[in-house]
């Protein structure tokens, strides 16, 4: 026997390892998702050693969105080594695809993920092991990730285990990990934090949050998320404190401008001594304005007492509390998702709290993000429920604000059947109507020819559009505009100047879900005589019955200009064209946008020679400059058209 030859078992292990190593370039689908009562039933994460609550906890996020795909940190029990891996979600088939990229091989670890640009950061904690930090880089060609060299990194002094770690990145690029860790005192833990200013390559030794009452009960949680305060940007840490005498959710902010160890004074976000204001469930997110939001569970026991509450800390520093569900509804483990595109805050909860009280399912409540008014307390819409899985629990989603066309994805598990389940939620995200002027058309005495453009995004795809208008109000009555085809996204239409229109865009996705958006529009004509137009160089006035308003301004001086600042969503330049007209440069907001030749074979009045449009209203400046041409050295300004 050749002692240098590998054994049969070794060869099998080596072959299996090579197969796993190749998965990243040839990803494989997991077992097909099966529709259930609500949502879908996914693959099993069973291993003999146990991986039970794979999607816990509310403080952490296991999902993220990148480059048109949802991804998840899910447990893969197959192959040579069972481990958490990066899975890519196929929205069309509702299946997960295993990319083969390994994260934490500890089957009872719990990760919090953060996607920033093409980077994925993961903080993975373990109740009896170190906190580990991972860094990955996204490959847009293969739609997967590669682990960066030198990772994972281990946080010092965490080998004895910690609570659920959470991860954030402040506006200055510094990374933060926050967790709870047991002390020598029975049933007591500290809220601790560590930082990295080099993308996670090195980490500070974890330190106790230097804020009063940062010593909490063993089961309490702490979360970190970016925040904007009246004193500037930073991160905010919220923690639960169930100890008698506290019974509250507390908060402290760190400002980017301050030293790492300098924290703002503690704030009481909710509850207080004797009020049973805090259980140990927190799901914290940050909205686009920098407000800190958290869905929490209280410990109140009265039937009508608030049980699930969304807290918001405004930039000014005040706290709001918005009740989602009351104690009698038996809801637990809230997870918050912020959807600014749809102006919606979604809270996912488990009910009932205990499986002994009945089969558990995931429900969703929604409120406008602007008001956070959830209305009458209720469980909401059944979102994930399966007759085969009686303990559906521990919903998780993303900490990213939902973007245009993403849809929403939420994942849960069942610790008795050891199955993943998910729900995909989508409705067309309809953009505001966009209006431009039809260049080289002639502006009428009371009308202008415009191009109307619209669009929507939806992960299921758009099946058709409809367009309506009203000249009465934003609620109609509506007149439908015939479109060239079901998927047309532009149409040319003559609109009256100085009249207010409301346009309603309706989009239907391929699952039959309809969304609408109403956009007001008014065209305003600004005559060349307006004092808001600033002229430079020599300009003269010409009176002509064909000119807008009976007159126009013109120049034959090279580099003469006219500048106009306005508030609106579109701008059009109305001029005359003809054999003697020259060449003009058009600048918008200081940038050269277009070089226009104003020559035509015959004189043409009130021609729209330039148009620029934006999706939303704003302050802009347009400037036209005569640069001339051989034998042609005239430029006219008859009017500007502004859409608002």
XYZ file of C-alpha atoms in Angstrom, residues 171 225-236 251 253-256 286-292 313-318:
31
model
C -21.831 58.736 8.032
C -28.234 52.261 14.074
C -27.202 55.531 12.389
C -28.944 58.664 13.631
C -29.020 62.372 12.924
C -29.317 64.680 15.900
C -29.646 68.446 16.143
C -25.918 68.479 16.974
C -24.944 66.427 13.916
C -24.826 62.852 12.591
C -23.719 59.780 14.499
C -25.043 56.465 15.773
C -27.680 55.717 18.353
C -31.090 55.465 24.269
C -26.179 58.794 20.843
C -22.582 59.139 19.770
C -21.750 62.065 17.481
C -19.258 61.545 14.673
C -33.107 54.621 10.454
C -35.247 56.528 7.964
C -33.894 58.708 5.158
C -34.150 61.840 7.301
C -31.934 60.305 9.978
C -34.710 59.660 12.504
C -34.110 56.635 14.759
C -36.666 59.822 17.880
C -36.860 62.942 15.755
C -33.765 64.850 14.683
C -34.798 67.517 17.204
C -34.530 64.925 19.987
C -38.165 64.302 20.936
